Coordinates of C-alpha atoms and ligand atoms in Angstrom, one line a residue:
M11 CA -192.0 -16.0 -125.8
T12 CA -192.8 -12.6 -127.5
I13 CA -191.7 -10.9 -130.7
Q14 CA -189.8 -7.7 -130.2
T15 CA -189.1 -4.9 -132.6
I16 CA -185.6 -3.5 -131.8
A17 CA -184.4 -0.2 -133.0
T18 CA -181.2 -0.2 -134.9
T19 CA -179.0 2.0 -137.1
P20 CA -178.0 0.7 -140.5
F21 CA -174.3 -0.4 -140.8
A22 CA -172.3 0.8 -143.6
G23 CA -170.7 -1.6 -146.1
Q24 CA -173.1 -4.6 -145.8
R25 CA -173.0 -5.2 -149.5
P26 CA -173.0 -8.8 -150.3
G27 CA -170.3 -9.8 -152.9
T28 CA -170.6 -12.7 -155.3
S29 CA -170.3 -15.0 -152.4
G30 CA -172.5 -13.2 -149.9
L31 CA -171.3 -11.0 -147.1
R32 CA -167.9 -11.8 -145.7
K33 CA -166.3 -9.9 -143.0
K34 CA -164.1 -10.3 -140.0
V35 CA -165.8 -12.1 -137.0
T36 CA -165.2 -8.9 -135.0
E37 CA -167.4 -7.0 -137.4
F38 CA -170.2 -9.5 -137.1
Q39 CA -170.0 -9.3 -133.4
Q40 CA -171.0 -5.8 -133.2
P41 CA -174.3 -5.4 -131.7
G42 CA -177.1 -5.5 -134.4
Y43 CA -174.6 -6.1 -137.3
L44 CA -175.8 -9.6 -138.1
E45 CA -179.4 -8.7 -137.2
N46 CA -179.3 -5.8 -139.7
F47 CA -178.2 -8.0 -142.6
V48 CA -180.7 -10.9 -141.6
E49 CA -183.6 -8.4 -141.3
A50 CA -182.6 -7.1 -144.8
I51 CA -183.0 -10.7 -146.2
F52 CA -186.4 -11.1 -144.6
L53 CA -187.6 -7.6 -145.8
T54 CA -186.4 -8.6 -149.3
L55 CA -188.2 -11.9 -149.2
G56 CA -191.3 -10.4 -147.5
A57 CA -191.6 -7.7 -150.2
L58 CA -191.7 -10.6 -152.8
G59 CA -194.4 -12.1 -150.7
E60 CA -192.6 -15.2 -149.9
V61 CA -191.9 -15.6 -146.3
Q62 CA -195.1 -16.6 -144.5
G63 CA -195.4 -20.2 -143.7
R64 CA -192.6 -21.2 -146.0
T65 CA -189.5 -23.5 -145.4
L66 CA -185.9 -22.4 -145.1
V67 CA -182.7 -24.3 -144.9
L68 CA -180.1 -23.0 -142.4
G69 CA -176.5 -24.3 -141.6
G70 CA -172.9 -23.4 -141.9
D71 CA -169.4 -24.8 -141.9
G72 CA -168.9 -24.8 -138.1
R73 CA -166.6 -22.0 -138.0
Y74 CA -166.5 -19.6 -134.9
F75 CA -169.8 -17.7 -134.5
N76 CA -171.7 -20.4 -136.5
R77 CA -173.9 -21.5 -133.6
Q78 CA -174.5 -18.0 -132.2
A79 CA -175.5 -16.7 -135.7
I80 CA -177.9 -19.7 -136.1
Q81 CA -179.6 -19.0 -132.8
T82 CA -180.1 -15.3 -133.8
I83 CA -181.3 -16.2 -137.3
L84 CA -183.9 -18.7 -135.9
R85 CA -185.3 -16.2 -133.6
M86 CA -185.6 -13.6 -136.4
A87 CA -187.0 -16.2 -138.8
A88 CA -189.8 -17.0 -136.2
A89 CA -190.5 -13.3 -135.8
H90 CA -190.9 -12.9 -139.5
G91 CA -193.4 -15.7 -139.9
V92 CA -191.3 -18.4 -141.5
G93 CA -193.1 -21.8 -141.4
R94 CA -190.3 -24.1 -140.9
V95 CA -186.5 -24.1 -140.7
L96 CA -184.4 -27.1 -141.5
V97 CA -181.1 -26.8 -139.5
G98 CA -178.2 -29.2 -139.9
R99 CA -177.4 -31.0 -136.6
G100 CA -174.8 -29.0 -134.6
G101 CA -175.5 -26.1 -137.1
I102 CA -173.4 -28.1 -139.7
L103 CA -174.3 -28.1 -143.4
S104 CA -171.7 -27.8 -146.2
T105 CA -172.5 -25.4 -148.9
P106 CA -173.4 -28.1 -151.4
A107 CA -175.5 -29.8 -148.8
V108 CA -177.6 -26.6 -148.3
S109 CA -178.1 -26.5 -152.1
C110 CA -179.1 -30.2 -152.0
V111 CA -181.6 -29.9 -149.2
I112 CA -183.2 -26.8 -150.6
R113 CA -183.8 -28.6 -153.9
K114 CA -184.9 -32.0 -152.3
R115 CA -187.4 -30.4 -149.7
A116 CA -188.6 -27.7 -152.2
A117 CA -187.6 -25.0 -149.8
L118 CA -188.1 -21.3 -150.5
G119 CA -184.3 -20.9 -150.0
G120 CA -181.5 -21.2 -147.6
I121 CA -179.1 -19.3 -145.5
V122 CA -175.3 -20.4 -145.7
L123 CA -173.1 -19.3 -142.9
S124 CA -169.5 -19.5 -144.2
A125 CA -166.6 -17.5 -145.4
S126 CA -165.5 -20.6 -147.6
H127 CA -161.8 -21.1 -147.5
N128 CA -161.0 -17.9 -145.5
P129 CA -159.4 -18.5 -142.0
G130 CA -161.8 -19.1 -139.1
G131 CA -161.8 -18.4 -135.3
P132 CA -162.3 -15.3 -133.3
D133 CA -159.8 -13.3 -135.3
G134 CA -160.8 -14.9 -138.6
D135 CA -163.7 -14.3 -141.0
F136 CA -167.4 -15.1 -141.0
G137 CA -169.9 -14.9 -143.7
I138 CA -173.6 -15.1 -144.7
K139 CA -175.3 -15.9 -148.0
Y140 CA -178.8 -16.3 -149.2
N141 CA -179.6 -19.1 -151.7
I142 CA -182.8 -19.2 -153.7
D143 CA -185.2 -22.1 -154.4
N144 CA -183.0 -23.6 -157.2
G145 CA -180.4 -24.0 -154.5
G146 CA -178.0 -21.5 -156.0
P147 CA -176.8 -18.2 -154.7
A148 CA -179.2 -15.4 -154.9
P149 CA -179.1 -13.4 -158.2
E150 CA -178.0 -9.8 -158.2
K151 CA -181.5 -8.3 -158.2
I152 CA -182.0 -10.0 -154.7
T153 CA -178.6 -9.2 -153.3
D154 CA -178.9 -5.5 -154.4
A155 CA -182.4 -5.5 -152.7
I156 CA -180.8 -6.8 -149.5
Y157 CA -178.1 -4.2 -149.6
E158 CA -180.7 -1.4 -150.2
H159 CA -182.6 -2.6 -147.1
T160 CA -179.4 -2.6 -145.1
K161 CA -178.9 1.0 -145.8
T162 CA -182.3 2.2 -144.8
L163 CA -183.9 -0.1 -142.1
S164 CA -184.5 1.3 -138.7
S165 CA -185.4 -1.7 -136.6
Y166 CA -185.3 -5.6 -136.7
R167 CA -187.9 -8.1 -135.5
I168 CA -186.7 -11.0 -133.3
S169 CA -188.2 -13.4 -130.7
D170 CA -186.9 -13.3 -127.3
A171 CA -187.0 -17.1 -127.0
G172 CA -184.1 -19.0 -125.5
P173 CA -181.6 -21.0 -127.5
V174 CA -182.8 -24.0 -129.5
D175 CA -181.0 -27.4 -129.0
L176 CA -179.1 -27.9 -132.2
D177 CA -177.6 -31.1 -131.4
S178 CA -180.5 -33.5 -131.3
I179 CA -182.4 -34.7 -134.4
G180 CA -186.0 -33.7 -134.3
S181 CA -188.5 -30.9 -134.3
I182 CA -189.0 -28.0 -131.8
R183 CA -191.4 -25.1 -131.8
L184 CA -190.2 -21.5 -131.8
E185 CA -193.0 -19.1 -131.6
G186 CA -195.3 -20.3 -134.5
M187 CA -192.4 -21.7 -136.4
E188 CA -191.1 -25.3 -136.5
V189 CA -187.4 -25.8 -136.3
E190 CA -186.4 -29.3 -137.6
V191 CA -182.8 -30.3 -136.7
I192 CA -181.9 -32.8 -139.5
D193 CA -179.0 -35.2 -140.1
S194 CA -176.3 -33.0 -141.9
V195 CA -175.3 -35.7 -144.4
A196 CA -178.3 -38.0 -145.2
D197 CA -180.0 -36.1 -148.0
Y198 CA -176.6 -35.3 -149.6
A199 CA -175.4 -38.9 -149.3
E200 CA -178.6 -40.1 -150.9
L201 CA -178.0 -37.7 -153.9
M202 CA -174.4 -38.9 -154.3
A203 CA -175.5 -42.6 -154.2
G204 CA -177.8 -42.0 -157.1
L205 CA -175.1 -40.3 -159.3
F206 CA -172.2 -42.6 -158.9
D207 CA -171.6 -46.4 -159.0
F208 CA -171.1 -47.0 -155.2
D209 CA -170.9 -50.8 -155.9
A210 CA -167.9 -50.4 -158.1
I211 CA -166.2 -48.0 -155.8
R212 CA -166.9 -50.3 -152.9
A213 CA -165.3 -53.1 -154.8
L214 CA -162.3 -50.8 -155.6
F215 CA -161.7 -50.3 -151.9
Q216 CA -162.1 -54.1 -151.3
R217 CA -159.4 -54.8 -153.7
G218 CA -157.0 -52.9 -151.5
F219 CA -157.2 -49.4 -153.1
T220 CA -155.8 -46.7 -150.7
M221 CA -156.8 -43.1 -150.2
R222 CA -156.4 -40.2 -148.1
F223 CA -159.1 -37.5 -147.8
D224 CA -158.0 -34.5 -145.9
G225 CA -161.0 -32.7 -144.3
M226 CA -158.8 -29.8 -143.2
H227 CA -160.8 -29.7 -139.9
A228 CA -163.6 -28.1 -142.0
V229 CA -167.0 -29.1 -142.9
S230 CA -166.5 -31.8 -145.5
G231 CA -165.0 -34.2 -142.9
P232 CA -168.4 -35.6 -141.7
Y233 CA -169.5 -36.0 -145.3
A234 CA -166.4 -37.9 -146.4
K235 CA -166.4 -40.1 -143.3
A236 CA -170.0 -41.0 -143.7
I237 CA -169.8 -41.7 -147.5
I238 CA -166.3 -42.8 -148.1
E239 CA -165.6 -44.8 -144.9
G240 CA -169.2 -45.4 -144.0
M241 CA -171.0 -46.3 -147.4
L242 CA -168.0 -47.2 -149.6
G243 CA -166.2 -49.2 -147.0
A244 CA -162.8 -47.3 -147.1
P245 CA -160.7 -48.4 -144.0
A246 CA -161.1 -46.2 -141.0
G247 CA -158.5 -43.5 -141.0
T248 CA -158.9 -42.8 -144.8
V249 CA -160.5 -39.5 -143.8
V250 CA -158.2 -37.4 -141.7
N251 CA -158.8 -34.1 -140.0
A252 CA -162.4 -35.0 -140.2
E253 CA -163.7 -33.1 -137.2
P254 CA -164.9 -29.6 -138.0
L255 CA -163.2 -27.0 -135.8
E256 CA -164.1 -23.5 -135.0
D257 CA -160.8 -22.3 -136.1
F258 CA -160.1 -25.1 -138.7
G259 CA -157.1 -26.1 -136.3
G260 CA -155.4 -22.8 -137.2
H261 CA -155.0 -23.8 -140.7
H262 CA -156.1 -22.2 -144.0
P263 CA -159.0 -24.5 -145.1
D264 CA -158.3 -24.0 -148.8
P265 CA -157.3 -27.1 -150.7
N266 CA -154.4 -26.2 -152.9
P267 CA -150.9 -27.6 -152.9
V268 CA -149.7 -24.7 -150.8
N269 CA -152.3 -25.1 -148.0
A270 CA -152.6 -28.8 -148.1
A271 CA -148.9 -29.2 -147.9
E272 CA -149.1 -32.2 -145.6
L273 CA -151.3 -34.1 -148.1
I274 CA -148.9 -33.1 -151.1
A275 CA -145.9 -34.4 -149.0
L276 CA -147.5 -37.7 -148.4
M277 CA -148.4 -38.1 -152.1
D278 CA -145.0 -37.2 -153.1
G279 CA -143.3 -39.7 -150.7
P280 CA -142.7 -43.4 -150.4
D281 CA -145.9 -44.2 -148.5
A282 CA -148.2 -42.4 -150.8
P283 CA -151.7 -44.0 -151.0
D284 CA -153.3 -44.5 -154.6
F285 CA -155.4 -41.4 -154.3
G286 CA -155.4 -38.1 -152.4
A287 CA -158.2 -35.5 -152.1
A288 CA -159.1 -32.5 -149.9
S289 CA -161.8 -30.0 -149.6
D290 CA -162.2 -26.5 -148.3
G291 CA -163.9 -24.7 -145.3
D292 CA -167.6 -25.1 -146.5
G293 CA -167.0 -28.2 -148.6
D294 CA -167.5 -26.8 -152.1
R295 CA -163.9 -26.9 -153.3
N296 CA -161.9 -29.9 -154.2
M297 CA -158.2 -30.9 -154.8
I298 CA -157.4 -34.3 -156.6
V299 CA -154.0 -35.6 -156.1
G300 CA -152.3 -38.7 -157.6
R301 CA -148.9 -40.0 -156.8
K302 CA -146.5 -37.2 -157.3
L303 CA -149.2 -35.3 -159.2
A304 CA -151.5 -32.6 -158.1
V305 CA -154.3 -32.6 -160.9
S306 CA -154.9 -29.0 -162.1
P307 CA -158.5 -28.1 -161.3
S308 CA -158.9 -27.1 -165.1
D309 CA -157.7 -30.5 -166.2
S310 CA -159.9 -32.2 -163.6
L311 CA -162.9 -30.4 -165.2
A312 CA -161.9 -31.5 -168.7
I313 CA -161.2 -35.1 -167.5
I314 CA -164.5 -35.4 -165.9
A315 CA -166.2 -34.0 -169.0
A316 CA -164.3 -36.4 -171.3
N317 CA -165.3 -39.4 -169.1
A318 CA -168.7 -38.3 -167.7
T319 CA -170.5 -41.4 -169.0
V320 CA -168.7 -43.8 -166.6
A321 CA -171.0 -42.4 -163.8
P322 CA -174.6 -43.5 -163.8
G323 CA -175.9 -40.0 -163.2
Y324 CA -174.3 -38.8 -166.5
R325 CA -174.6 -42.0 -168.5
D326 CA -176.7 -40.3 -171.2
G327 CA -173.8 -37.8 -171.8
I328 CA -173.5 -34.1 -171.1
K329 CA -175.3 -31.3 -172.7
G330 CA -172.5 -28.7 -172.3
I331 CA -169.7 -27.5 -170.2
A332 CA -169.3 -24.0 -168.6
R333 CA -166.0 -22.7 -167.2
S334 CA -165.0 -19.4 -165.8
M335 CA -163.0 -17.2 -168.2
P336 CA -159.7 -17.6 -166.2
T337 CA -160.2 -21.4 -166.2
S338 CA -157.9 -23.1 -168.9
Q339 CA -159.3 -24.0 -172.2
A340 CA -158.7 -27.8 -171.6
A341 CA -162.5 -28.2 -171.3
D342 CA -163.1 -26.5 -174.5
R343 CA -161.1 -29.1 -176.4
V344 CA -163.3 -31.9 -174.8
A345 CA -166.6 -30.0 -175.6
N346 CA -165.3 -29.6 -179.1
A347 CA -164.5 -33.4 -179.4
L348 CA -167.9 -34.3 -177.9
G349 CA -169.8 -31.8 -180.1
V350 CA -171.3 -29.8 -177.1
S351 CA -171.0 -26.1 -176.3
C352 CA -168.5 -24.7 -173.8
F353 CA -169.6 -21.5 -172.1
E354 CA -167.1 -19.1 -170.9
T355 CA -168.4 -17.1 -167.8
P356 CA -167.0 -14.4 -165.4
T357 CA -165.4 -15.7 -162.3
G358 CA -168.0 -16.8 -159.6
W359 CA -170.3 -19.8 -159.4
K360 CA -173.4 -17.8 -159.7
Y361 CA -172.9 -17.3 -163.5
F362 CA -173.4 -21.0 -163.9
G363 CA -176.9 -21.1 -162.5
N364 CA -178.8 -19.9 -165.5
L365 CA -177.0 -22.3 -167.8
L366 CA -177.7 -25.2 -165.5
D367 CA -181.3 -24.2 -165.0
A368 CA -181.8 -23.8 -168.7
G369 CA -180.2 -27.3 -169.3
L370 CA -177.4 -25.7 -171.5
A371 CA -174.6 -27.0 -169.4
T372 CA -174.2 -30.3 -167.3
L373 CA -170.8 -29.8 -165.9
C374 CA -169.1 -26.5 -164.8
G375 CA -165.8 -25.6 -163.1
E376 CA -163.4 -22.9 -162.1
E377 CA -159.6 -23.0 -161.9
S378 CA -159.9 -22.1 -158.2
Y379 CA -160.5 -25.8 -157.1
G380 CA -164.3 -25.6 -157.9
T381 CA -166.1 -28.2 -159.9
G382 CA -169.7 -29.2 -160.0
S383 CA -172.8 -30.3 -162.2
M384 CA -176.4 -29.9 -162.5
H385 CA -177.1 -32.0 -159.5
I386 CA -177.1 -28.9 -157.3
R387 CA -176.4 -25.2 -157.9
E388 CA -173.2 -24.9 -155.9
K389 CA -169.8 -26.3 -156.7
D390 CA -169.3 -29.5 -154.8
G391 CA -166.1 -30.8 -153.4
V392 CA -167.1 -34.4 -152.4
W393 CA -169.0 -34.8 -155.6
A394 CA -165.7 -34.2 -157.5
V395 CA -163.9 -36.6 -155.3
L396 CA -166.6 -39.3 -155.8
F397 CA -166.4 -38.7 -159.6
W398 CA -162.8 -39.5 -159.6
L399 CA -163.3 -42.6 -157.4
N400 CA -166.0 -43.7 -159.9
L401 CA -163.6 -43.0 -162.9
I402 CA -160.8 -45.0 -161.2
A403 CA -163.0 -47.8 -160.4
A404 CA -164.5 -48.0 -163.9
T405 CA -161.2 -47.8 -165.7
G406 CA -158.8 -49.6 -163.3
K407 CA -156.3 -46.8 -164.0
S408 CA -154.4 -44.7 -161.7
V409 CA -154.7 -40.9 -161.5
N410 CA -151.4 -40.6 -163.2
E411 CA -152.5 -42.8 -166.2
I412 CA -155.8 -41.1 -166.6
V413 CA -154.1 -37.6 -166.7
Q414 CA -151.3 -38.7 -169.1
E415 CA -153.7 -40.4 -171.4
H416 CA -156.0 -37.2 -171.4
W417 CA -153.1 -35.1 -172.4
A418 CA -152.0 -37.5 -175.0
R419 CA -155.4 -37.4 -176.6
F420 CA -156.3 -33.7 -176.3
G421 CA -152.9 -31.9 -175.6
R422 CA -151.9 -30.3 -172.4
N423 CA -152.9 -26.8 -171.2
Y424 CA -150.0 -25.8 -168.9
Y425 CA -151.7 -23.6 -166.3
S426 CA -150.9 -21.6 -163.3
R427 CA -152.3 -18.8 -161.0
H428 CA -150.0 -16.3 -159.3
D429 CA -151.8 -14.5 -156.4
Y430 CA -150.4 -11.1 -155.0
E431 CA -152.4 -11.0 -151.9
A432 CA -153.2 -7.9 -149.7
V433 CA -151.4 -5.4 -151.7
D434 CA -152.3 -1.8 -151.7
A435 CA -155.8 -1.4 -153.2
G436 CA -155.0 1.9 -154.8
A437 CA -151.8 0.5 -156.5
A438 CA -153.7 -2.5 -157.7
N439 CA -156.5 -0.5 -159.2
A440 CA -154.1 1.9 -160.9
M441 CA -152.3 -1.1 -162.4
M442 CA -155.6 -2.4 -163.8
E443 CA -156.6 0.9 -165.2
A444 CA -153.2 1.3 -166.8
L445 CA -153.7 -2.1 -168.5
R446 CA -157.1 -1.3 -169.7
G447 CA -155.7 1.9 -171.2
K448 CA -153.2 -0.3 -173.2
L449 CA -155.5 -3.0 -174.5
E450 CA -156.2 -1.5 -177.9
S451 CA -152.6 -1.0 -178.7
L452 CA -151.8 -4.6 -177.7
A453 CA -153.8 -6.2 -180.4
G454 CA -151.6 -7.6 -183.3
Q455 CA -148.4 -6.9 -181.4
T456 CA -145.6 -9.6 -181.2
L457 CA -144.5 -10.2 -177.6
G458 CA -141.5 -12.6 -177.4
D459 CA -142.5 -15.7 -179.3
F460 CA -146.2 -14.9 -179.1
R461 CA -148.5 -12.6 -181.3
V462 CA -151.5 -11.0 -179.5
Q463 CA -154.7 -12.0 -181.2
L464 CA -157.0 -10.4 -178.8
A465 CA -156.8 -8.0 -175.8
D466 CA -159.8 -6.9 -173.8
D467 CA -161.6 -6.6 -170.6
F468 CA -163.9 -9.6 -170.5
T469 CA -167.6 -8.8 -171.0
Y470 CA -170.2 -11.6 -170.5
T471 CA -173.6 -11.7 -172.1
D472 CA -175.7 -14.3 -170.3
P473 CA -177.3 -16.4 -173.1
V474 CA -180.4 -17.1 -171.0
D475 CA -181.5 -13.7 -169.6
N476 CA -179.2 -11.4 -171.8
S477 CA -177.8 -9.6 -168.8
V478 CA -174.4 -8.1 -169.4
S479 CA -171.5 -8.3 -166.9
S480 CA -168.5 -6.1 -167.9
R481 CA -165.0 -5.5 -166.5
Q482 CA -164.6 -9.1 -165.6
G483 CA -160.8 -9.3 -166.1
V484 CA -158.2 -8.3 -168.6
R485 CA -157.2 -11.0 -171.0
I486 CA -154.5 -11.1 -173.5
V487 CA -155.0 -14.0 -175.8
M488 CA -152.2 -15.2 -178.3
T489 CA -152.7 -16.6 -181.7
D490 CA -151.7 -20.1 -180.4
G491 CA -154.4 -19.9 -177.7
S492 CA -152.0 -19.1 -174.9
R493 CA -153.4 -16.5 -172.5
I494 CA -152.5 -14.1 -169.8
V495 CA -155.4 -12.9 -167.6
L496 CA -155.3 -10.5 -164.8
R497 CA -158.1 -9.5 -162.5
L498 CA -158.6 -8.3 -158.8
S499 CA -160.1 -10.8 -156.3
G500 CA -163.7 -10.0 -155.2
T501 CA -163.4 -12.2 -152.1
G502 CA -160.3 -10.9 -150.3
T503 CA -161.0 -9.1 -146.9
E504 CA -157.7 -7.2 -146.7
G505 CA -156.4 -4.7 -149.2
A506 CA -156.5 -6.0 -152.8
T507 CA -155.5 -9.3 -154.2
V508 CA -154.1 -9.4 -157.8
R509 CA -154.6 -12.7 -159.6
L510 CA -152.5 -13.4 -162.7
Y511 CA -153.5 -16.5 -164.6
L512 CA -151.2 -18.1 -167.2
E513 CA -151.9 -20.7 -169.8
R514 CA -150.0 -22.2 -172.5
Y515 CA -151.0 -25.1 -174.9
E516 CA -148.7 -28.0 -175.8
A517 CA -149.9 -30.5 -178.3
D518 CA -146.6 -32.5 -178.4
P519 CA -146.7 -35.5 -176.0
A520 CA -142.9 -35.4 -175.7
R521 CA -143.3 -32.1 -174.0
H522 CA -146.1 -32.9 -171.6
N523 CA -144.0 -33.4 -168.4
L524 CA -142.2 -30.1 -168.2
D525 CA -142.1 -28.2 -165.0
T526 CA -145.1 -26.0 -165.2
Q527 CA -143.5 -22.7 -164.2
Q528 CA -140.8 -23.3 -166.7
A529 CA -143.3 -24.0 -169.4
L530 CA -145.0 -20.8 -168.4
A531 CA -141.9 -18.6 -168.0
P532 CA -142.1 -16.8 -171.3
L533 CA -145.7 -15.7 -170.5
I534 CA -144.8 -14.8 -166.9
A535 CA -142.1 -12.4 -168.3
I536 CA -144.7 -11.0 -170.8
A537 CA -147.3 -10.3 -168.2
E538 CA -144.7 -8.5 -166.1
Q539 CA -143.6 -6.5 -169.2
V540 CA -147.2 -5.5 -169.9
S541 CA -148.6 -4.9 -166.4
G542 CA -145.6 -3.7 -164.4
L543 CA -147.1 -5.8 -161.6
K544 CA -143.9 -6.0 -159.5
A545 CA -143.2 -2.3 -159.4
R546 CA -146.8 -1.4 -159.0
T547 CA -147.4 -3.7 -156.1
G548 CA -143.9 -3.5 -154.6
R549 CA -143.7 -7.3 -154.6
E550 CA -140.9 -9.3 -156.0
Q551 CA -142.8 -12.6 -155.8
P552 CA -146.5 -13.8 -155.8
S553 CA -147.8 -14.7 -152.3
V554 CA -149.3 -18.1 -153.7
V555 CA -148.6 -19.9 -156.8
T556 CA -151.0 -22.6 -157.7
Ligands
G1P624 C1 -162.4 -16.7 -155.8 C2 -162.2 -17.6 -156.8 C3 -163.4 -17.8 -157.7 C4 -164.5 -18.4 -156.8 C5 -164.7 -17.5 -155.6 C6 -165.6 -18.1 -154.5 O1 -162.9 -15.5 -156.1 O2 -161.1 -17.1 -157.8 O3 -163.2 -18.7 -158.7 O4 -165.8 -18.5 -157.4 O5 -163.4 -17.3 -154.9 O6 -165.2 -19.3 -154.0 P1 -161.9 -14.2 -156.3 O7 -161.3 -14.0 -154.9 O8 -161.0 -14.5 -157.3 O9 -162.9 -13.1 -156.7
ZN625 ZN1 -165.8 -22.8 -150.3

């Protein structure tokens, strides 16, 4: 075994976004492409004086190229003097599990291999992300430094050792480094057992409560199987599509009513179990479904917050809630009732890190099926499902009863997101520019039945470090709290994706069971009138409505 220095030419466009570097598998397969980015990570950590002898966590969602990338990263880690790498067995670690293991083992950080909910397989996407010692995604100053290195480096260091056996638990030496293959689930399962009332949930299943968890052939399957079937005693077969596949079985591993159509059909039909749930490619997203009812993620956050104390890990109450700006204001109403703060952050989980670290928020969530808490620094799909199980076990109520009672108490925030995917980037940018140009004149205007109270491009000032993030999405807020939000996706890999978010508040319980799109129709019309979305993108309909 020797360590080699291999000459390379920097690759253009290796700028990590809010979720790390996400590209087509074919791009990652170019000689030196992955190596360039990994070298840039080690150069960045090295410049901080942090690599030698330290521990890193490494794993991914099992998608195509996962194993190969892990072998490369291990050989490069060894060449850079890393002391020890903890790798999930078979290369498998969900994103929340990486965050958990980093924190539990006091590691320097971790490398997550995933493109989250983006399709996998040879023609799909791959991704790589660096997480720091708090278990959360690296802050911008680190991702910027990584990017700068990718532009200037001229070589990378790698050991020429052969592949490591990733399938047997135990320790192996690679150059001077220890590779420890760990159980992918154990640390995470132990954390969950400390947060939730597993006895109560076990008793719930013993009473005949039925559930289906759809792993979508992605990474959360093994976690759900080990915890829900193994530790909580749900009958075998409760977790379906539990085996992570390199191409996710050809499906889109994004839990929403469109992609998890099979689960929704089951929950709408005569054989529906009591509870349905699904998670995404890397296990950080969740969808909660009752009989004939998919719970909106914004409502789920609010309901978890309103009932937090049923779970032992939150028995003492919550310090605050944080939600991304486009997420509905349902959580704000709960925060208000509890007398705690509700923070409004830009889209992307990384903005929650400072609030959680500073103890300002306990729970956080995004409308994009992401919910989580201070227990780790990523959103957490299985955690959200376990919270709901704990809530059902503690109250003896169905998902429907819990949701209806929540609306009756706090009012209902009708909510929907319309995505226009893979549209022409120039046209999408031009639309956003035109909108920004109009904002000042919109304030105070009457639009249909609404009056505009505020129209701006959201700017966030982090209350902990005072950093400012501007141009985070155009919002048009009406005097009754209804909102229209428009922004461009930062995670798409094809053209541009326009996201239109719509929200309308309804206090009257007699009007809590309208069709969501109908309830939002007046706002949809105003959004079109103000943005000219259809003409600009050449699309008559959104690609996905959630
Ligand atoms: C999307 C979601 C956002 C989430 C991100 C990463 O980002 O909208 O809430 O944090 O994926 O999972 P977007 O494509 O909208 O930039
Ligand atoms: Zn994800």
